[in-house]
Tab-separated table of C-alpha atoms in Angstrom:
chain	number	residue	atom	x	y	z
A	1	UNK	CA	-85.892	-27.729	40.242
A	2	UNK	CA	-82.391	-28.953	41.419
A	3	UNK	CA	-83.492	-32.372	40.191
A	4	UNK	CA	-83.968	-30.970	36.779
A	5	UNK	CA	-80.515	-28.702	36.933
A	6	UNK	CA	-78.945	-31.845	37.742
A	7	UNK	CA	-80.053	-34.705	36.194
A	8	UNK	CA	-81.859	-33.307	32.644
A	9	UNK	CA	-79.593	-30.092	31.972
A	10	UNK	CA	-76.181	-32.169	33.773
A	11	UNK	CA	-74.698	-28.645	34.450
A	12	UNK	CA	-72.420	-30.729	36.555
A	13	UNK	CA	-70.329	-31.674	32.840
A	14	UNK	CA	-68.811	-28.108	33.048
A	15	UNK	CA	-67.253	-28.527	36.107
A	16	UNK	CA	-65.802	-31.786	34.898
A	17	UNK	CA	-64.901	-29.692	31.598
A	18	UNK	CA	-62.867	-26.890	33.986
A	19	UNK	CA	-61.554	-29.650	35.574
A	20	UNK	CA	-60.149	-31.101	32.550
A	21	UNK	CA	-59.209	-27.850	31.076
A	22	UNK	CA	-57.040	-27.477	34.235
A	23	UNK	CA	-55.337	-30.689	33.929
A	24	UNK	CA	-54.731	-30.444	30.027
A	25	UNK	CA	-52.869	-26.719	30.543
A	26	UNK	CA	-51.212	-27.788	33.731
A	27	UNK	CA	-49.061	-30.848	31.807
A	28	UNK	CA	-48.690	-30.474	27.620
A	29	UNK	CA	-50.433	-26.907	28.064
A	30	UNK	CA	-47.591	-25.326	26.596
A	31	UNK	CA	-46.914	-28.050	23.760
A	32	UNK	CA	-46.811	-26.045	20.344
A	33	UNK	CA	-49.151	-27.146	17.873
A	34	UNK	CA	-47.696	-26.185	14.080
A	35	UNK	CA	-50.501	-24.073	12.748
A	36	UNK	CA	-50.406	-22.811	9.038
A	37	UNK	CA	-50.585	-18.623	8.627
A	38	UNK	CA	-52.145	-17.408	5.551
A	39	UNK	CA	-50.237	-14.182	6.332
A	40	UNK	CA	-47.114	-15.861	5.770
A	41	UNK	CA	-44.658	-19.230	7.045
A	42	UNK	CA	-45.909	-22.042	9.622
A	43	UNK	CA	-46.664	-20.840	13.223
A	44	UNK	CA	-47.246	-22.496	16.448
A	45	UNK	CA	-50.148	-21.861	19.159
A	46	UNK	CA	-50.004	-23.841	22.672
A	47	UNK	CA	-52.372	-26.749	23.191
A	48	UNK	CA	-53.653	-24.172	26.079
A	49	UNK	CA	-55.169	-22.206	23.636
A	50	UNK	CA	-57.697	-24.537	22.235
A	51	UNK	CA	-58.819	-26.130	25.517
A	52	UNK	CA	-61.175	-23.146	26.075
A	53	UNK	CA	-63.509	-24.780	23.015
A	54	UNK	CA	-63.641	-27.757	26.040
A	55	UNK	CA	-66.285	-25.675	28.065
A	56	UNK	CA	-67.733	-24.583	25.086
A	57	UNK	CA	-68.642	-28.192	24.066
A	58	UNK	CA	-69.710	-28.504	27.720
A	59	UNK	CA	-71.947	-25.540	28.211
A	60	UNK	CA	-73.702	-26.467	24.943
A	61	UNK	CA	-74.094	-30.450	25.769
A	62	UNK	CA	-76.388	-29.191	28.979
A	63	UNK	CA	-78.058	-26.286	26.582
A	64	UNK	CA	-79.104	-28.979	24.341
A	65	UNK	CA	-80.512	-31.622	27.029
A	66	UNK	CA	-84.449	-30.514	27.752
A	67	UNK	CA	-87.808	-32.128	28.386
A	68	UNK	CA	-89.856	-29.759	25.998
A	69	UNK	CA	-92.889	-31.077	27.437
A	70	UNK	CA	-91.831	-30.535	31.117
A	71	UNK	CA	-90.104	-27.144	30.050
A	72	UNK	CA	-93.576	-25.751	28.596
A	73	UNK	CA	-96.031	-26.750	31.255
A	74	UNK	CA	-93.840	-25.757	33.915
A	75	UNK	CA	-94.029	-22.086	35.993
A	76	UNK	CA	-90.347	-21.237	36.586
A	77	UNK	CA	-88.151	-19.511	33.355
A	78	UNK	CA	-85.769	-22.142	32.869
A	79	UNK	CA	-83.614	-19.574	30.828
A	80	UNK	CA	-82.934	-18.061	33.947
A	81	UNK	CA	-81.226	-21.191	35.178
A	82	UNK	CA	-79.271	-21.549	31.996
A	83	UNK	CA	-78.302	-17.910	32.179
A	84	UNK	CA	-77.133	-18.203	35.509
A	85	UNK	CA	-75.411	-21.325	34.671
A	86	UNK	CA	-73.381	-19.550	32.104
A	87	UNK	CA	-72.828	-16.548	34.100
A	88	UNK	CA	-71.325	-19.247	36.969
A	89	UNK	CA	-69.253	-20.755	33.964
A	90	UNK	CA	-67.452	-17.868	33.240
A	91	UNK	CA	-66.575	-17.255	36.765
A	92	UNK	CA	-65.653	-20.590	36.958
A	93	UNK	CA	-63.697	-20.497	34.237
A	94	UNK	CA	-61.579	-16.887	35.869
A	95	UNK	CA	-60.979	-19.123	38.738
A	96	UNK	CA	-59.036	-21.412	36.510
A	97	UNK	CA	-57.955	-18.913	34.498
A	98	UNK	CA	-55.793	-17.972	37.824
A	99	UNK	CA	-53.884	-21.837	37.533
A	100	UNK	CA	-53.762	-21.730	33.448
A	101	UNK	CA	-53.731	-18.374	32.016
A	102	UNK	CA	-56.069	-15.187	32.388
A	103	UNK	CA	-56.017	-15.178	28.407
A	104	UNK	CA	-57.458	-18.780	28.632
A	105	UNK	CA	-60.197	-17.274	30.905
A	106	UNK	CA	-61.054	-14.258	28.661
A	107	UNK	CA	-61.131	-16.735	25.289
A	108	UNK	CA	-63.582	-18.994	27.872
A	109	UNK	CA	-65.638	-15.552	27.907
A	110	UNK	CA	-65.404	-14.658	24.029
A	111	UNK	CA	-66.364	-18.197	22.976
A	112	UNK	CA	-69.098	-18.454	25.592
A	113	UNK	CA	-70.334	-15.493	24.173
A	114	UNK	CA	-69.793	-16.583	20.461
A	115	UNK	CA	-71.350	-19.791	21.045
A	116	UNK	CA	-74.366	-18.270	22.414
A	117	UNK	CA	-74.845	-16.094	19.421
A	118	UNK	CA	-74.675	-18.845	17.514
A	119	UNK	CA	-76.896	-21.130	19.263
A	120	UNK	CA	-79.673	-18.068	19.086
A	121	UNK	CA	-79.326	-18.427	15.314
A	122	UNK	CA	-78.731	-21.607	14.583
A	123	UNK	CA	-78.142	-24.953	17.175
A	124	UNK	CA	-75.897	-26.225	19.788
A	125	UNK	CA	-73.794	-28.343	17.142
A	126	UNK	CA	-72.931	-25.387	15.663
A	127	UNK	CA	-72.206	-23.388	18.367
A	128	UNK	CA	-70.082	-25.337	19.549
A	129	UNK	CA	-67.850	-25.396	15.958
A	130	UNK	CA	-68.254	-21.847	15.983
A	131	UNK	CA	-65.981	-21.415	18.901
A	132	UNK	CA	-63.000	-23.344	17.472
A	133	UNK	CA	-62.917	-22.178	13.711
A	134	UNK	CA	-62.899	-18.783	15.379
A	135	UNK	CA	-59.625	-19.807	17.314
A	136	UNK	CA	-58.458	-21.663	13.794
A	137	UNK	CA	-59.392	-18.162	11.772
A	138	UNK	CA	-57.611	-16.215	14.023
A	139	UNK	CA	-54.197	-18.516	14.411
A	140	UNK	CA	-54.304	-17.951	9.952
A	141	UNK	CA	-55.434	-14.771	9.576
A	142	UNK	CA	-54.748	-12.523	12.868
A	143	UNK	CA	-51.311	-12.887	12.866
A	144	UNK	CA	-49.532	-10.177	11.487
A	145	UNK	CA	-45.984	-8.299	11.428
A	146	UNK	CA	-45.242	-5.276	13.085
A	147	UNK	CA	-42.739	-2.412	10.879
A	148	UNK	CA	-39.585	-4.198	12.729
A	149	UNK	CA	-40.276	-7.268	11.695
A	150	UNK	CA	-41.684	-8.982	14.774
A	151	UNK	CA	-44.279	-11.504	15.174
A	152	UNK	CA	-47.515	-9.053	16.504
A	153	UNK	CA	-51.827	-9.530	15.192
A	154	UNK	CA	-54.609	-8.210	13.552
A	155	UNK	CA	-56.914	-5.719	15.338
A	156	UNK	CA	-59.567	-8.166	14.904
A	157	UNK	CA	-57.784	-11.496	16.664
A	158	UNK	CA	-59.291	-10.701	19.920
A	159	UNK	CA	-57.988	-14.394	21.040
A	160	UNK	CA	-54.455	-14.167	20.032
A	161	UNK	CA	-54.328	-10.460	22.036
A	162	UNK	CA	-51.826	-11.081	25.773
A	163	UNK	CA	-53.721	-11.703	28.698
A	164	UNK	CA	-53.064	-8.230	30.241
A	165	UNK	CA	-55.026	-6.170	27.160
A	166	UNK	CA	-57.832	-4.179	28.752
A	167	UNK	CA	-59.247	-3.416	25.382
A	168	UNK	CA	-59.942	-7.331	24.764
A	169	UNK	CA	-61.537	-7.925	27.607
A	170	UNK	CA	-63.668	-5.077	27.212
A	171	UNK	CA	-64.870	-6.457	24.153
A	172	UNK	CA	-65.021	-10.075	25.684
A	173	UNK	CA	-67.427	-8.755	28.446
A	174	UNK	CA	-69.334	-6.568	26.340
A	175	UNK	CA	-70.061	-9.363	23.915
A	176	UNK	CA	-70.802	-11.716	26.540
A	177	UNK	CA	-73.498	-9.354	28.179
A	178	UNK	CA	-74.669	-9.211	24.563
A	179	UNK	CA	-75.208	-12.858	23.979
A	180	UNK	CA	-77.020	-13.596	27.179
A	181	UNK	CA	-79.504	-11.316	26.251
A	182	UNK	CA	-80.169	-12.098	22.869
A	183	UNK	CA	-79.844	-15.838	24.249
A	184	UNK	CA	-82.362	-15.441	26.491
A	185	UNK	CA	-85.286	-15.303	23.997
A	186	UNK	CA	-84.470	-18.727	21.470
A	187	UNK	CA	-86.891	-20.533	24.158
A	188	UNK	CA	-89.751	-19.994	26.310
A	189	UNK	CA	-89.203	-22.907	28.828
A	190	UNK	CA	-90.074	-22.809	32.194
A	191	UNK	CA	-89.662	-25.223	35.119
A	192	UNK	CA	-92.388	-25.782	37.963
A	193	UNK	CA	-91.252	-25.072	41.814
A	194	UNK	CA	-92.002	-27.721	44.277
């Protein structure tokens, strides 16, 4: 079982991903990328706020790697151990958020969850692009301007909302909780206990 965790799935990857993710914010985290806004002008978003699509990649490299053979003739769900893999991901991933950015930790949790949608309906390639032409399609469409003038975003850019907005992360979770469950049925693997 930890053989198969380890060496077949690699769930080891993410931590190498958080560890990067950490590194990346910690020195050109907050280097402004020009992004263009269909809403209006040029804008800029911090390298920081793409790195989340980092453990996206990551978590969907090890959802990818299987032995279907070993997977069907086996007596443990390994869904359960991907689940639980995720679930430690986004934990993870609040742990960093603590050293990068809570915001970068909730976007870890909406992508997750987007990517797992995703990968229910279609495949791991394009969960994984999910995740970032959501961050794109919110950095030209979300942002808005409030009625003095100032810089604000669309109701719908959960990822551009501040770190401290309880509403987003409500949202984040709830979508998350969603997406593991509906995850949990694309396959029927299971893994034998020795």
């Amino acid at each position: 079982m930890n053989c198969y965790v380890i060496v077949v799935r690699r769930w080891w990857t993410v931590l190498l991903a958080l560890v990067l993710l950490v590194l990346v914010s910690g020195t050109v985290g907050t280097t402004e990328v020009s992004v263009p806004s269909l809403t209006g002008g040029m804008a800029g978003a911090r390298v920081a706020y793409f790195t989340p699509v980092v453990i996206v990649i990551a978590v969907m490299y090890c959802m990818e790697r299987r032995l279907p053979s070993a997977e069907s003739t086996a007596v443990v769900p390994i869904r359960r151990f991907d689940q639980a893999a995720v679930i430690l991901t986004a934990v993870l991933a609040h742990g960093a958020g603590l050293l990068v950015g809570l915001d970068v930790a909730r976007n870890i949790t909406l992508l997750l969850a987007l990517a797992l949608l995703t990968w229910r309906l279609a495949n791991e390639a394009a969960a994984a692009v999910a995740g970032l032409l959501f961050l794109i399609l919110n950095l030209m469409l979300g942002r808005a301007y409030d009625a003095s003038g100032h810089a604000s975003h669309t109701w719908w850019a959960l990822a551009l909302y501040p770190a401290q907005s309880v509403g987003a992360w409500l949202v984040a979770v709830a979508l998350f909780a969603v997406a593991l469950k509906v995850s949990a049925t694309k396959h029927r693997g299971y893994l034998t206990v020795r």
